[in-house]
PDB file of C-alpha atoms and ligand atoms in Angstrom:
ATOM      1  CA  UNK A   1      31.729  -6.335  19.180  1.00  0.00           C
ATOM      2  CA  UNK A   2      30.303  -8.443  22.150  1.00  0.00           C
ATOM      3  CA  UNK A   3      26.913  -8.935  21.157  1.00  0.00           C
ATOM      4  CA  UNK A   4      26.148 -10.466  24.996  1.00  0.00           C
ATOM      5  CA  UNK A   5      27.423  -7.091  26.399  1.00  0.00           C
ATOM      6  CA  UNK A   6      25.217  -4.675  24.278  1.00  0.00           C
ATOM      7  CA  UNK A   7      21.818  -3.025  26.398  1.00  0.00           C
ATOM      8  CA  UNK A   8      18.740  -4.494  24.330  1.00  0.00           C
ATOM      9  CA  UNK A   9      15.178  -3.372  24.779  1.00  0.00           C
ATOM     10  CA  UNK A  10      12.489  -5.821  23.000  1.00  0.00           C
ATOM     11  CA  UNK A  11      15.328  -6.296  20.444  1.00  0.00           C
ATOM     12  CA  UNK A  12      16.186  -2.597  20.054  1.00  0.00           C
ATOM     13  CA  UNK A  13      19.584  -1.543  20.683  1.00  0.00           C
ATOM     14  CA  UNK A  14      21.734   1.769  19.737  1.00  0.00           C
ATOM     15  CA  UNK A  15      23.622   1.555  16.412  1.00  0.00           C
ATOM     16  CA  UNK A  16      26.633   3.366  17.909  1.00  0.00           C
ATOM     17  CA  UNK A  17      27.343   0.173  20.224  1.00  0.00           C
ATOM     18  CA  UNK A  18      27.823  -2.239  17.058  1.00  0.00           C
ATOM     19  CA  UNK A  19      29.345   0.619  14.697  1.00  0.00           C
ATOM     20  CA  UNK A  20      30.880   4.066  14.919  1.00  0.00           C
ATOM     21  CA  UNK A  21      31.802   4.679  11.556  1.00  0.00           C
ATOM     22  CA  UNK A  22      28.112   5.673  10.282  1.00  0.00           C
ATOM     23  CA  UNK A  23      27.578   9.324  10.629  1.00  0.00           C
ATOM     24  CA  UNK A  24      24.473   9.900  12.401  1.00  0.00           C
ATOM     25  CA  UNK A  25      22.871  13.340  12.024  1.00  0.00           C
ATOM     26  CA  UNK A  26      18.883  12.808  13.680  1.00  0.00           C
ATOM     27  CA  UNK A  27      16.881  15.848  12.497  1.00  0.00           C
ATOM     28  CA  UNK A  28      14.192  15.460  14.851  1.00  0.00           C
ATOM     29  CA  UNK A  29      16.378  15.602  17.549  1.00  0.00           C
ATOM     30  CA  UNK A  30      17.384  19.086  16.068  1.00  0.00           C
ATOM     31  CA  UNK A  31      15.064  22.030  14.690  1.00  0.00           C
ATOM     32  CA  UNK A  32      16.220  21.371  11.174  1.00  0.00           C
ATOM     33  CA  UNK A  33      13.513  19.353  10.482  1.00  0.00           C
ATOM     34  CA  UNK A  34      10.315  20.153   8.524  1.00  0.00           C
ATOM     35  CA  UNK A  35       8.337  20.648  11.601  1.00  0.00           C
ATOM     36  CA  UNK A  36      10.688  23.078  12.854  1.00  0.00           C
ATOM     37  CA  UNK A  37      10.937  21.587  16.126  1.00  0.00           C
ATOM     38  CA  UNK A  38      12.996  19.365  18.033  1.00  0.00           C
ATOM     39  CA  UNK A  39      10.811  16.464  18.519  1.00  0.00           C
ATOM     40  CA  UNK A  40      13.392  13.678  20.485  1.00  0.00           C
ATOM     41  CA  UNK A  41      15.006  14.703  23.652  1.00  0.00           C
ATOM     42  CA  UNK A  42      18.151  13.245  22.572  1.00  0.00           C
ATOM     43  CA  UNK A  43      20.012  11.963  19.588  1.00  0.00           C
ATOM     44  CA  UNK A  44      20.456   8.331  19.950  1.00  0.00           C
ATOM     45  CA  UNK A  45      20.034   5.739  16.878  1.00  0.00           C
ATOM     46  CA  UNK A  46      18.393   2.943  18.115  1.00  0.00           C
ATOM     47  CA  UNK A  47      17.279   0.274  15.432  1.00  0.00           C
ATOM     48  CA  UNK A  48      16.468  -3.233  15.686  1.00  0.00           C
ATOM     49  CA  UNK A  49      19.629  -5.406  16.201  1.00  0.00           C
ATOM     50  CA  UNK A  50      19.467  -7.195  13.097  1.00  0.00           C
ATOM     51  CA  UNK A  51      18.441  -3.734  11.276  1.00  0.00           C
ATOM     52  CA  UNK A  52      21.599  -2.220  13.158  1.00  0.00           C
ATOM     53  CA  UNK A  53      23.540  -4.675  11.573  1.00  0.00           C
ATOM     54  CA  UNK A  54      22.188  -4.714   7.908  1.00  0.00           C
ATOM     55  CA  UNK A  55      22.648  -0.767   8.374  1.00  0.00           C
ATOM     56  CA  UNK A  56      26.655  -1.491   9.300  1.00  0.00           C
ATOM     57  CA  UNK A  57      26.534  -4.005   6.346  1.00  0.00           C
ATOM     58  CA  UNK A  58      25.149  -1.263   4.114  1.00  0.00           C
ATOM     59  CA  UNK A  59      27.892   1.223   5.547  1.00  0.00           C
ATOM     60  CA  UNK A  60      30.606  -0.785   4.645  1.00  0.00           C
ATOM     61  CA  UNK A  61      29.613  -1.595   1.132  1.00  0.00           C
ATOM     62  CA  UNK A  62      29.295   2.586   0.366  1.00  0.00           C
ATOM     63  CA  UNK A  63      33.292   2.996   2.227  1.00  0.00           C
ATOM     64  CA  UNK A  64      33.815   0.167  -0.418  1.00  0.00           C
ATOM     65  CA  UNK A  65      32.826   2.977  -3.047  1.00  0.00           C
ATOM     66  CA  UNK A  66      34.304   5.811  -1.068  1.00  0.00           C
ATOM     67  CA  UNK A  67      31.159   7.116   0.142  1.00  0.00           C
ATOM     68  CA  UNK A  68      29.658   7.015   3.867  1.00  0.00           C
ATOM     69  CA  UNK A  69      26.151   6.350   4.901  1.00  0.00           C
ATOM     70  CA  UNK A  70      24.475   9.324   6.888  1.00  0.00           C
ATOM     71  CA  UNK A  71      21.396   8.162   9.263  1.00  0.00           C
ATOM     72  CA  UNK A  72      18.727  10.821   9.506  1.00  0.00           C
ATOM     73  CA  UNK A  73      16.373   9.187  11.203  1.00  0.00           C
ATOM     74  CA  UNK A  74      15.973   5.497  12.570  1.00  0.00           C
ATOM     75  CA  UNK A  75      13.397   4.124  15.629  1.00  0.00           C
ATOM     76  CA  UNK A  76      10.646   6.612  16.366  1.00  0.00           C
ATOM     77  CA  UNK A  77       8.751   6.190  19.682  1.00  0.00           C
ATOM     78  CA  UNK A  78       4.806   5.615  18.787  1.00  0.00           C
ATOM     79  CA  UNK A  79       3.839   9.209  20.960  1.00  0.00           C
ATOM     80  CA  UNK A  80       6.284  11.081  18.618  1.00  0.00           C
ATOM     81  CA  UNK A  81       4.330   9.098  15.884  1.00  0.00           C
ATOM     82  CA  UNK A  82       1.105  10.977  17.077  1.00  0.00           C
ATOM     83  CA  UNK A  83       2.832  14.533  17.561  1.00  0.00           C
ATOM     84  CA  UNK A  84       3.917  14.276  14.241  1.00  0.00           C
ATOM     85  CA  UNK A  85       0.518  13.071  12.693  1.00  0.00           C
ATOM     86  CA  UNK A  86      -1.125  15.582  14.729  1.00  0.00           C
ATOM     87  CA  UNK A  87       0.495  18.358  12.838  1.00  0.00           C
ATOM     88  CA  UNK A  88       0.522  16.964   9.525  1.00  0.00           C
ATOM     89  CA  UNK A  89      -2.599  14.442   8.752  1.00  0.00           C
ATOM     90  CA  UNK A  90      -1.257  13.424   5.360  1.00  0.00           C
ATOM     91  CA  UNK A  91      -0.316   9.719   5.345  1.00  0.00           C
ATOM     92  CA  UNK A  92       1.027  10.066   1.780  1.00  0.00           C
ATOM     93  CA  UNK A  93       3.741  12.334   4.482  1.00  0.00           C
ATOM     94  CA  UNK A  94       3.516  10.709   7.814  1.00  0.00           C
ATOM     95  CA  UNK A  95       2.346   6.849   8.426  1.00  0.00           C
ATOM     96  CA  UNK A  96      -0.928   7.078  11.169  1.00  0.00           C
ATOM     97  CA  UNK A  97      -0.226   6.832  14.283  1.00  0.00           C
ATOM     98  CA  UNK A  98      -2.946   4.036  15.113  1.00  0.00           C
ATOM     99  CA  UNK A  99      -1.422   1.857  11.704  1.00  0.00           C
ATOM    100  CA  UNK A 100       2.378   3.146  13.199  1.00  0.00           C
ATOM    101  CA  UNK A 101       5.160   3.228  11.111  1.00  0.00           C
ATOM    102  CA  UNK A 102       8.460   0.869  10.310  1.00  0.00           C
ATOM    103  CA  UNK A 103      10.290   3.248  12.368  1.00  0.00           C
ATOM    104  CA  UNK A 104       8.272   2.440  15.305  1.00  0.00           C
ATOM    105  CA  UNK A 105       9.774  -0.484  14.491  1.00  0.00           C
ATOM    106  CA  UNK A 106      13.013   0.102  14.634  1.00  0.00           C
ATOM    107  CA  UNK A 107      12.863  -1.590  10.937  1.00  0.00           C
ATOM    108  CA  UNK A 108      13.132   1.690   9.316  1.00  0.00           C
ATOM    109  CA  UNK A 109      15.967   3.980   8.605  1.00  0.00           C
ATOM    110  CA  UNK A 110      15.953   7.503   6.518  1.00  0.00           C
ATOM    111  CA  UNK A 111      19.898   7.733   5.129  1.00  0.00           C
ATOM    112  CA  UNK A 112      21.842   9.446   2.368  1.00  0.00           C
ATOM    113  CA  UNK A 113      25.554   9.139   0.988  1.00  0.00           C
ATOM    114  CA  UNK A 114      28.356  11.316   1.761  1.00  0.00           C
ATOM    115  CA  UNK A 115      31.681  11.741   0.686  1.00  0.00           C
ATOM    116  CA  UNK A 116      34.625  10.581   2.548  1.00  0.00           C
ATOM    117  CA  UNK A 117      34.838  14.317   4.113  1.00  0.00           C
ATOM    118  CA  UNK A 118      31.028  13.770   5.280  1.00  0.00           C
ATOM    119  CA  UNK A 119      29.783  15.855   2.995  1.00  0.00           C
ATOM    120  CA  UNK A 120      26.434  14.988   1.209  1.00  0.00           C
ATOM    121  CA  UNK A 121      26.026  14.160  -2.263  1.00  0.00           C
ATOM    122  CA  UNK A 122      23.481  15.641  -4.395  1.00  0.00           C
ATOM    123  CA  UNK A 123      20.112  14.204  -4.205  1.00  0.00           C
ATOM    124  CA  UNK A 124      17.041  14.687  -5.925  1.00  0.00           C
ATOM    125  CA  UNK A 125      15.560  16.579  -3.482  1.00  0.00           C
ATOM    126  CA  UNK A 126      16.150  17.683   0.326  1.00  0.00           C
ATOM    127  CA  UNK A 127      15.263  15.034   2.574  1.00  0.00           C
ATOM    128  CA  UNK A 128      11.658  15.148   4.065  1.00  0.00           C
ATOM    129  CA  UNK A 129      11.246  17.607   0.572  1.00  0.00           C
ATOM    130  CA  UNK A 130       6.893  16.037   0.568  1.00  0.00           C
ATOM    131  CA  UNK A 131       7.179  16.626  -3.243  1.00  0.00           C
ATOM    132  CA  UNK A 132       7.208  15.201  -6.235  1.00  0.00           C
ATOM    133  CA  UNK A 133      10.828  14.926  -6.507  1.00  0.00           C
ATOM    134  CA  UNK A 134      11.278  12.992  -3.535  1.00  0.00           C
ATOM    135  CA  UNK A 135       9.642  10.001  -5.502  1.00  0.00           C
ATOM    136  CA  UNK A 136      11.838   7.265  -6.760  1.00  0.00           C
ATOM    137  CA  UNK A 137      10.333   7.570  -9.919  1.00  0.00           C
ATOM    138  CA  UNK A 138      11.059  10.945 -10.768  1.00  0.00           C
ATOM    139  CA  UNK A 139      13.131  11.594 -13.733  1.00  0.00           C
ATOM    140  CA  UNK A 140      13.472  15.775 -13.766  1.00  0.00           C
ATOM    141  CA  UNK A 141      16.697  16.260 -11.690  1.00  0.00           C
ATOM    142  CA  UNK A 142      20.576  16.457 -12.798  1.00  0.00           C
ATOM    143  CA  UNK A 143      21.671  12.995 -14.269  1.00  0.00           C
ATOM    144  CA  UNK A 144      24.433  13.310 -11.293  1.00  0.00           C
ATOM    145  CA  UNK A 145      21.286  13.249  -8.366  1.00  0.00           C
ATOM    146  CA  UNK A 146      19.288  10.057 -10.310  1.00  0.00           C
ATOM    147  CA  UNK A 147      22.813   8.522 -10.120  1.00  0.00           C
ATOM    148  CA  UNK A 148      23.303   9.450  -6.613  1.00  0.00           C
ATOM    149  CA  UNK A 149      19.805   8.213  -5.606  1.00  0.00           C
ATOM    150  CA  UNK A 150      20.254   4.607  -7.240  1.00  0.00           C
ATOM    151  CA  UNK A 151      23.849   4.385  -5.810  1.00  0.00           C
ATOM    152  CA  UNK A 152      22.369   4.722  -2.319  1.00  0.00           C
ATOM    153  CA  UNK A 153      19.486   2.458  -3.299  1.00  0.00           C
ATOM    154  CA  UNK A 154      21.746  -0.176  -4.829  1.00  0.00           C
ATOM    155  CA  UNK A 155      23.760  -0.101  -1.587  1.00  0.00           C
ATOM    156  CA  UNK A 156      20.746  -0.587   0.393  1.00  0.00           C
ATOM    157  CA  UNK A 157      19.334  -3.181  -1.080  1.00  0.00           C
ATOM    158  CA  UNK A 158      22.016  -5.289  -1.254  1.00  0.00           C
ATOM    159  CA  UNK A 159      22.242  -5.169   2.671  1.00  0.00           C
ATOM    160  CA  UNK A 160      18.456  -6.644   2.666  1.00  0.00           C
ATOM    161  CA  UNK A 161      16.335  -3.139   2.665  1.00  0.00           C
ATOM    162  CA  UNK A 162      13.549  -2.323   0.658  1.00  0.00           C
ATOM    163  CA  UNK A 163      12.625   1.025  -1.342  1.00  0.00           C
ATOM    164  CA  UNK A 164       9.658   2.574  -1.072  1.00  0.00           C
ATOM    165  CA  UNK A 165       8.048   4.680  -3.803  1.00  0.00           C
ATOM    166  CA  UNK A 166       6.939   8.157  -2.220  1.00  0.00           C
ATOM    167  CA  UNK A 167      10.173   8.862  -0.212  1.00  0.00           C
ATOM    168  CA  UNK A 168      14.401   8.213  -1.911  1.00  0.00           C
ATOM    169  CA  UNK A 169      16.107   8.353   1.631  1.00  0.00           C
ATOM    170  CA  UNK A 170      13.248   6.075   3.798  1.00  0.00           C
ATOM    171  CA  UNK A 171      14.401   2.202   3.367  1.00  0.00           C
ATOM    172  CA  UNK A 172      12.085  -0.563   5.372  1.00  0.00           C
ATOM    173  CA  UNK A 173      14.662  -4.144   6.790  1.00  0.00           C
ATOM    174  CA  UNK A 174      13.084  -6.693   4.123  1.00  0.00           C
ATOM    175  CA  UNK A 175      12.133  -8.569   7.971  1.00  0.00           C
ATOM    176  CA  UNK A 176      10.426  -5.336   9.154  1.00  0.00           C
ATOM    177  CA  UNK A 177       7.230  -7.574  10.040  1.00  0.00           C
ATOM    178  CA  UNK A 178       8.874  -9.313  12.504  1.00  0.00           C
ATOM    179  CA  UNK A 179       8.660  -6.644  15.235  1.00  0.00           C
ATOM    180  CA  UNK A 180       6.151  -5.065  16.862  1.00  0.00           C
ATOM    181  CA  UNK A 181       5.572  -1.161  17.617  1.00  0.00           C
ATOM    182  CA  UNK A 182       7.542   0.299  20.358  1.00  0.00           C
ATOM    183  CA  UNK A 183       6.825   3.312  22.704  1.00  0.00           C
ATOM    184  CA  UNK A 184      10.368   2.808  24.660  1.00  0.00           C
ATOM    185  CA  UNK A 185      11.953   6.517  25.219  1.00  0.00           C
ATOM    186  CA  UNK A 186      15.248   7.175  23.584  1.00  0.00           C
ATOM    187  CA  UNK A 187      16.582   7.690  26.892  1.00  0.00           C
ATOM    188  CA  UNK A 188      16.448   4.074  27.605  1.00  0.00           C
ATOM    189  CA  UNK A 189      19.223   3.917  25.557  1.00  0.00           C
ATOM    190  CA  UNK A 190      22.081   5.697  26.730  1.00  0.00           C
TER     191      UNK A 190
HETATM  192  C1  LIG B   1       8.020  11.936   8.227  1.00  0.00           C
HETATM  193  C2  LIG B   1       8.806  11.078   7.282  1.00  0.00           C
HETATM  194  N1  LIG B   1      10.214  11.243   7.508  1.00  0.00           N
HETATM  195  C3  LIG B   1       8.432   9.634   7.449  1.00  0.00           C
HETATM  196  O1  LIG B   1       9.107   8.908   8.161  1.00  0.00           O
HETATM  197  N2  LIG B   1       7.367   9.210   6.788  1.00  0.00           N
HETATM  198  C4  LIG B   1       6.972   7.833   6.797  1.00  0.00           C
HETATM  199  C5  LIG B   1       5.823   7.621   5.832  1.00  0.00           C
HETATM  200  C6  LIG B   1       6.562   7.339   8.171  1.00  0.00           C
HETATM  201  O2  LIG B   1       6.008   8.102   8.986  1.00  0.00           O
HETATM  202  O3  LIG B   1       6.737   6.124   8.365  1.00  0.00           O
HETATM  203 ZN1   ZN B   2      11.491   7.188   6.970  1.00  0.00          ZN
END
């Protein structure tokens, strides 16, 4: 990897230019997403470059185990912030628009584990499931899923993410208050 020869915007550069072993699957640039809608024009993973890299860290560490890491969503643009607010006004769901969120960042990644065959593991809940059972903290699911959910979580944090409570699959970079909020197109990135 030539770090000098990789396109950066304000830090933010596209996670398949540092690694291409990470499955990438962005719902939002699809229609299976809890909106329904396809929300990106296109499905590039942009993160922060040090983010990128922690994510590559945390990738290697699950093939270690002889899982893969599976990125569902990464940087957000701020405007897809506000379409998504605008349909859902519940900031235990969606961060505010005007407050932004880590993945406007490009701090912020939502992942899960798969197998080897890039199949998922069981979780505790579907991803973006706003329920009780998406909270770390919730005990109620198949021993195999609360395993499955620290494994990732254990993985994650060891690469220098944090956890947050409401949400198993949305991890914050430890540095996320280092950058700013970003309103740079995907497109920018291809
Ligand atoms: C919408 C959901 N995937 C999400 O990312 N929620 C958090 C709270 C956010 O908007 O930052
Ligand atoms: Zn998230």
């Amino acid at each position: 990897m030539i770090l000098n020869k990789i396109k950066m915007i304000d830090g933010l550069i596209n996670v398949r230019d540092i690694d291409d072993s990470i499955i990438i699957d962005l719902r939002y640039a699809t229609e299976n997403n809890f909106l329904n809608k396809k929300i990106y024009d296109i499905p590039v993973c942009v993160l922060q470059l040090n983010t990128a890299l922690k994510l590559s860290k945390a990738n290697s560490f699950a093939k270690d185990l002889g899982y893969r890491l599976k990125v569902l969503d990464a940087y957000r643009p701020l405007s897809v912030q506000k379409i998504m607010w605008d349909i859902i006004k519940n900031e235990d769901f969606v961060a505010p628009y005007w407050r932004g969120s880590n993945h406007n960042r490009g701090a912020a990644v939502d992942v899960t584990l798969t197998f080897e065959n890039g199949d998922e593991i069981l979780m505790p809940s579907d991803y973006d499931e706003f329920s009780e059972r998406a909270s770390i903290n919730y005990k109620d699911a198949p021993t195999i899923a609360i395993e499955n959910r620290e494994l990732l979580s254990m993985i994650m944090i060891k690469a220098g993410f944090l956890r947050i409570e409401s949400e198993w699959w949305h991890f914050n970079d430890s540095e996320y208050e280092k950058y700013g909020l970003y309103d740079i197109s995907l497109e920018k990135f291809i």
